[in-house]
């Protein structure tokens, strides 16, 4: 059996980035993907001739990982900024702008007008008093986002700003989400600088971007699907291969020649095939990684932390409502978790936010708009029934826009479910990742290691968001 330098299991963005980096270094690379296309949660669909994103719609700016990758892939001329810089938080009876000088809703300028409008006078005063909170308060290793914000900024900042953002953008519960998992150095910088306000100000200065939540991003035209397509083209241009419809069934390690043997199904399903690799990269969710490694590497499998995934249901509506061209809710909305009249957790007015989608919608029919609503599970853990759509999405979109459901004219709609993309990293997750990294170093690297070379990547290890995934995976592949 021929030995391949690097086999990557999983053709999502993290797997493609790793494969491309190794192909550029001259490795013979193979990517095996179970689905019929690469890209994972970064893909698109077309409604009424309008290409829109089925998953990630943008990537964060102010740092250099994704910007660098986009340029390296020759996609710089496809990179676009939002057409408007505003976003709103909407509840049952009020709507307010998300403050500009903030990170995850934590304000650097608590007495600014937009913060006062969001929190009220006394809520803003309590946030301003953060400067007097002892630097070490709520900065321990396992502190959650909610514990940190409540202790330092107060209840109003947590409930009115941070929770809608964490819930709407990251599909997570701040009461359970480890602070270090989303902002690894914030607690440390608070201790060094003396206050969270100073640490947030430092982050904003480093990013060079001061925008409301959801606007400090860029996207690609005609959709973010251009990213995995370009990665795949580059891999194949440098001699790599990509097999879709090829689910991996099992692994075993060969001690004789220090290789991994990967058993995979074929598209015909009745047959299997095997690949031999000097380096194995598992770029899947943590549950499947644990499953694959449970027999050949049980000690490593047991160390993989399974950060729970929050399923998300996305509802895209194409609306023939020219009055929405006035952008009544800016580029999008986060919904107050306390709201009882709106079931969605967030809505993006895609044709208001992105000029290229607006042009495509206008070309399809003048006055046409595109919105996308996202839904998290109910208290019982279930997503709203698919049978409730599109009526539920129409109701929620109308409520957010301040209209009646009967006011909206739906030309087309689609549902997309993502079950394993948004990970909630609870207390202890960072420490667990450190233990895993140490085990990979001692057990799979070097001539005396008991196992062949193994790497693990994905959002569960790198962090949510394309910026975090890109930075982590490129560094990992460069070793």
CSV table of C-alpha atoms in Angstrom, one decimal, residues 223-476:
chain,number,residue,atom,x,y,z
A,223,UNK,CA,-20.8,34.1,-0.9
A,224,UNK,CA,-18.4,32.7,1.7
A,225,UNK,CA,-18.4,29.5,-0.2
A,226,UNK,CA,-15.6,31.0,-2.3
A,227,UNK,CA,-13.3,30.3,0.7
A,228,UNK,CA,-13.5,26.5,0.7
A,229,UNK,CA,-13.6,26.5,-3.1
A,230,UNK,CA,-10.4,28.4,-3.3
A,231,UNK,CA,-8.7,26.2,-0.6
A,232,UNK,CA,-9.7,23.1,-2.6
A,233,UNK,CA,-8.4,24.5,-5.8
A,234,UNK,CA,-5.1,25.4,-4.2
A,235,UNK,CA,-4.8,21.9,-2.7
A,236,UNK,CA,-5.4,20.2,-6.0
A,237,UNK,CA,-3.1,22.7,-7.8
A,238,UNK,CA,-0.3,21.5,-5.6
A,239,UNK,CA,-0.8,17.8,-6.2
A,240,UNK,CA,-3.3,17.1,-3.4
A,241,UNK,CA,-6.4,15.0,-3.7
A,242,UNK,CA,-9.9,15.5,-2.2
A,243,UNK,CA,-12.3,12.6,-2.0
A,244,UNK,CA,-15.9,13.5,-1.1
A,245,UNK,CA,-18.6,10.9,-0.4
A,246,UNK,CA,-15.9,9.1,1.6
A,247,UNK,CA,-16.8,8.6,5.2
A,248,UNK,CA,-14.1,7.1,7.4
A,249,UNK,CA,-15.0,3.9,9.2
A,250,UNK,CA,-12.0,3.2,11.4
A,251,UNK,CA,-8.3,3.7,12.2
A,252,UNK,CA,-5.4,1.6,13.3
A,253,UNK,CA,-1.8,2.4,14.0
A,254,UNK,CA,1.1,0.4,12.5
A,255,UNK,CA,4.0,0.1,14.8
A,256,UNK,CA,6.2,-1.4,12.1
A,257,UNK,CA,6.5,1.6,9.9
A,258,UNK,CA,4.9,4.3,12.2
A,259,UNK,CA,1.9,5.0,10.0
A,260,UNK,CA,-1.8,5.3,10.3
A,261,UNK,CA,-4.2,3.0,8.3
A,262,UNK,CA,-7.5,4.7,7.5
A,263,UNK,CA,-10.5,2.6,6.4
A,264,UNK,CA,-13.1,4.5,4.5
A,265,UNK,CA,-16.3,3.7,2.6
A,266,UNK,CA,-16.7,4.5,-1.0
A,267,UNK,CA,-19.5,6.2,-2.8
A,268,UNK,CA,-20.8,2.8,-3.8
A,269,UNK,CA,-21.1,2.0,-0.1
A,270,UNK,CA,-20.7,-1.8,-0.8
A,271,UNK,CA,-16.9,-1.4,-0.8
A,272,UNK,CA,-14.2,0.0,1.4
A,273,UNK,CA,-10.7,1.2,0.8
A,274,UNK,CA,-7.7,1.9,2.9
A,275,UNK,CA,-5.1,4.7,3.0
A,276,UNK,CA,-1.8,4.7,4.7
A,277,UNK,CA,-0.5,8.0,6.2
A,278,UNK,CA,2.7,9.2,7.9
A,279,UNK,CA,0.7,12.0,9.4
A,280,UNK,CA,-3.0,11.8,10.3
A,281,UNK,CA,-5.1,14.9,10.8
A,282,UNK,CA,-8.6,14.6,12.3
A,283,UNK,CA,-10.5,17.8,11.5
A,284,UNK,CA,-14.0,16.7,12.7
A,285,UNK,CA,-16.1,17.3,15.8
A,286,UNK,CA,-14.8,16.1,19.1
A,287,UNK,CA,-17.3,13.3,19.3
A,288,UNK,CA,-16.2,11.6,16.1
A,289,UNK,CA,-12.5,12.2,16.9
A,290,UNK,CA,-13.0,10.4,20.2
A,291,UNK,CA,-14.8,7.6,18.4
A,292,UNK,CA,-12.1,7.1,15.7
A,293,UNK,CA,-9.3,7.1,18.3
A,294,UNK,CA,-11.0,5.0,21.0
A,295,UNK,CA,-9.3,1.8,19.7
A,296,UNK,CA,-5.9,2.8,18.4
A,297,UNK,CA,-5.2,5.7,20.9
A,298,UNK,CA,-7.6,5.4,23.9
A,299,UNK,CA,-5.5,7.6,26.2
A,300,UNK,CA,-5.7,10.5,23.7
A,301,UNK,CA,-9.4,9.8,23.0
A,302,UNK,CA,-10.2,10.1,26.6
A,303,UNK,CA,-8.5,13.5,26.8
A,304,UNK,CA,-10.6,15.1,24.0
A,305,UNK,CA,-13.0,17.4,25.7
A,306,UNK,CA,-16.5,17.2,24.3
A,307,UNK,CA,-17.7,20.8,24.3
A,308,UNK,CA,-21.5,20.5,23.9
A,309,UNK,CA,-22.7,21.8,20.5
A,310,UNK,CA,-25.8,24.0,20.3
A,311,UNK,CA,-27.9,23.1,17.3
A,312,UNK,CA,-29.0,26.0,15.1
A,313,UNK,CA,-31.8,26.3,12.6
A,314,UNK,CA,-31.5,29.0,10.0
A,315,UNK,CA,-34.5,30.3,8.1
A,316,UNK,CA,-33.8,32.4,5.0
A,317,UNK,CA,-36.6,34.5,3.6
A,318,UNK,CA,-36.8,36.3,0.3
A,319,UNK,CA,-39.2,39.1,0.7
A,320,UNK,CA,-40.9,41.3,-1.9
A,321,UNK,CA,-41.2,44.3,0.3
A,322,UNK,CA,-39.5,47.4,-1.1
A,323,UNK,CA,-40.1,49.4,2.1
A,324,UNK,CA,-37.4,47.3,3.8
A,325,UNK,CA,-34.8,49.0,1.6
A,326,UNK,CA,-35.0,51.8,4.2
A,327,UNK,CA,-33.0,49.4,6.5
A,328,UNK,CA,-35.3,49.9,9.5
A,329,UNK,CA,-33.1,47.7,11.7
A,330,UNK,CA,-29.6,48.4,10.2
A,331,UNK,CA,-27.6,45.3,9.3
A,332,UNK,CA,-29.2,43.0,11.8
A,333,UNK,CA,-30.7,42.3,15.1
A,334,UNK,CA,-30.0,40.4,18.3
A,335,UNK,CA,-33.0,39.4,20.3
A,336,UNK,CA,-33.2,40.1,24.0
A,337,UNK,CA,-33.4,36.6,25.6
A,338,UNK,CA,-36.2,37.9,27.8
A,339,UNK,CA,-38.4,38.6,24.8
A,340,UNK,CA,-41.6,36.5,24.7
A,341,UNK,CA,-43.0,37.7,21.3
A,342,UNK,CA,-40.0,36.8,19.2
A,343,UNK,CA,-38.8,33.2,19.0
A,344,UNK,CA,-35.7,33.8,16.9
A,345,UNK,CA,-32.4,34.7,18.6
A,346,UNK,CA,-31.1,36.9,15.8
A,347,UNK,CA,-31.8,38.2,12.4
A,348,UNK,CA,-29.5,39.4,9.6
A,349,UNK,CA,-31.0,41.7,7.0
A,350,UNK,CA,-28.6,40.3,4.4
A,351,UNK,CA,-29.6,42.6,1.5
A,352,UNK,CA,-29.2,45.6,3.8
A,353,UNK,CA,-25.9,44.5,5.2
A,354,UNK,CA,-24.2,43.4,2.0
A,355,UNK,CA,-24.3,45.4,-1.1
A,356,UNK,CA,-23.6,42.4,-3.4
A,357,UNK,CA,-26.6,40.6,-2.0
A,358,UNK,CA,-28.7,43.8,-2.4
A,359,UNK,CA,-27.6,44.0,-6.1
A,360,UNK,CA,-28.4,40.3,-6.7
A,361,UNK,CA,-31.8,40.8,-5.0
A,362,UNK,CA,-32.6,43.9,-7.1
A,363,UNK,CA,-31.6,42.0,-10.3
A,364,UNK,CA,-33.9,39.2,-9.3
A,365,UNK,CA,-36.8,41.7,-8.7
A,366,UNK,CA,-36.7,45.4,-7.8
A,367,UNK,CA,-37.6,45.9,-4.1
A,368,UNK,CA,-36.7,42.4,-3.2
A,369,UNK,CA,-35.0,41.8,0.2
A,370,UNK,CA,-33.2,38.8,1.9
A,371,UNK,CA,-33.3,38.2,5.7
A,372,UNK,CA,-31.9,35.3,7.7
A,373,UNK,CA,-33.2,34.3,11.1
A,374,UNK,CA,-31.5,31.9,13.5
A,375,UNK,CA,-33.1,29.7,16.1
A,376,UNK,CA,-31.7,27.9,19.2
A,377,UNK,CA,-33.3,25.0,21.0
A,378,UNK,CA,-36.2,25.5,23.4
A,379,UNK,CA,-35.7,24.9,27.1
A,380,UNK,CA,-36.3,21.2,26.5
A,381,UNK,CA,-33.4,21.1,24.0
A,382,UNK,CA,-35.4,20.9,20.8
A,383,UNK,CA,-35.4,23.3,17.8
A,384,UNK,CA,-38.7,24.7,16.7
A,385,UNK,CA,-40.5,22.1,14.5
A,386,UNK,CA,-39.7,22.4,10.8
A,387,UNK,CA,-43.5,22.3,10.2
A,388,UNK,CA,-43.8,25.7,11.9
A,389,UNK,CA,-41.8,27.3,9.0
A,390,UNK,CA,-42.0,29.6,7.2
A,391,UNK,CA,-44.8,31.0,9.3
A,392,UNK,CA,-42.7,31.3,12.5
A,393,UNK,CA,-39.9,33.1,10.6
A,394,UNK,CA,-42.4,35.5,8.9
A,395,UNK,CA,-43.9,36.3,12.3
A,396,UNK,CA,-40.5,37.0,13.9
A,397,UNK,CA,-39.2,39.0,11.0
A,398,UNK,CA,-42.4,41.2,11.0
A,399,UNK,CA,-42.1,41.7,14.8
A,400,UNK,CA,-38.5,42.8,14.5
A,401,UNK,CA,-39.3,45.2,11.6
A,402,UNK,CA,-42.3,46.6,13.5
A,403,UNK,CA,-44.7,45.2,11.0
A,404,UNK,CA,-47.5,42.6,10.9
A,405,UNK,CA,-46.9,39.2,9.4
A,406,UNK,CA,-49.5,39.9,6.8
A,407,UNK,CA,-47.4,42.8,5.6
A,408,UNK,CA,-44.6,40.6,4.4
A,409,UNK,CA,-44.7,38.9,0.9
A,410,UNK,CA,-42.5,35.8,0.8
A,411,UNK,CA,-41.1,34.9,-2.7
A,412,UNK,CA,-39.0,32.0,-1.4
A,413,UNK,CA,-37.6,30.5,1.7
A,414,UNK,CA,-35.3,27.7,3.0
A,415,UNK,CA,-34.2,26.0,6.2
A,416,UNK,CA,-30.7,25.0,7.1
A,417,UNK,CA,-29.8,23.0,10.2
A,418,UNK,CA,-26.3,22.9,11.8
A,419,UNK,CA,-26.0,20.5,14.7
A,420,UNK,CA,-22.3,20.4,15.6
A,421,UNK,CA,-20.8,23.8,14.7
A,422,UNK,CA,-21.4,26.1,17.6
A,423,UNK,CA,-19.5,24.7,20.6
A,424,UNK,CA,-20.0,25.8,24.2
A,425,UNK,CA,-16.7,25.6,26.1
A,426,UNK,CA,-17.5,25.4,29.8
A,427,UNK,CA,-15.3,25.8,32.8
A,428,UNK,CA,-12.2,23.6,32.6
A,429,UNK,CA,-12.2,23.5,28.8
A,430,UNK,CA,-8.9,25.4,28.4
A,431,UNK,CA,-7.1,23.2,30.9
A,432,UNK,CA,-8.4,20.1,29.2
A,433,UNK,CA,-7.0,21.3,25.8
A,434,UNK,CA,-3.7,21.9,27.5
A,435,UNK,CA,-3.6,18.4,28.8
A,436,UNK,CA,-4.6,17.1,25.3
A,437,UNK,CA,-1.8,19.1,23.6
A,438,UNK,CA,0.8,17.7,26.1
A,439,UNK,CA,-0.4,14.1,25.4
A,440,UNK,CA,-0.2,14.6,21.6
A,441,UNK,CA,3.3,16.0,22.0
A,442,UNK,CA,4.6,13.0,24.0
A,443,UNK,CA,2.6,10.2,22.4
A,444,UNK,CA,2.7,11.1,18.7
A,445,UNK,CA,5.7,13.2,18.0
A,446,UNK,CA,9.3,12.2,17.8
A,447,UNK,CA,11.0,8.9,16.9
A,448,UNK,CA,10.4,7.4,20.3
A,449,UNK,CA,6.7,8.2,20.5
A,450,UNK,CA,4.4,5.2,20.8
A,451,UNK,CA,2.0,6.4,18.1
A,452,UNK,CA,2.5,7.8,14.6
A,453,UNK,CA,2.2,11.5,14.1
A,454,UNK,CA,-1.3,12.8,14.9
A,455,UNK,CA,-2.9,16.2,14.8
A,456,UNK,CA,-6.4,17.4,15.8
A,457,UNK,CA,-8.1,20.6,14.7
A,458,UNK,CA,-11.5,22.1,14.5
A,459,UNK,CA,-13.6,24.8,16.2
A,460,UNK,CA,-13.7,22.7,19.4
A,461,UNK,CA,-10.0,23.1,19.8
A,462,UNK,CA,-9.3,26.3,18.0
A,463,UNK,CA,-12.3,28.3,19.1
A,464,UNK,CA,-15.4,29.4,17.3
A,465,UNK,CA,-15.1,31.7,14.3
A,466,UNK,CA,-13.1,31.6,11.1
A,467,UNK,CA,-10.4,33.9,12.6
A,468,UNK,CA,-9.6,31.5,15.5
A,469,UNK,CA,-9.8,28.4,13.3
A,470,UNK,CA,-7.5,29.9,10.6
A,471,UNK,CA,-4.9,31.2,13.1
A,472,UNK,CA,-4.8,27.9,15.0
A,473,UNK,CA,-4.7,25.6,12.1
A,474,UNK,CA,-2.1,27.5,10.1
A,475,UNK,CA,0.2,27.5,13.1
A,476,UNK,CA,-0.4,23.8,13.7
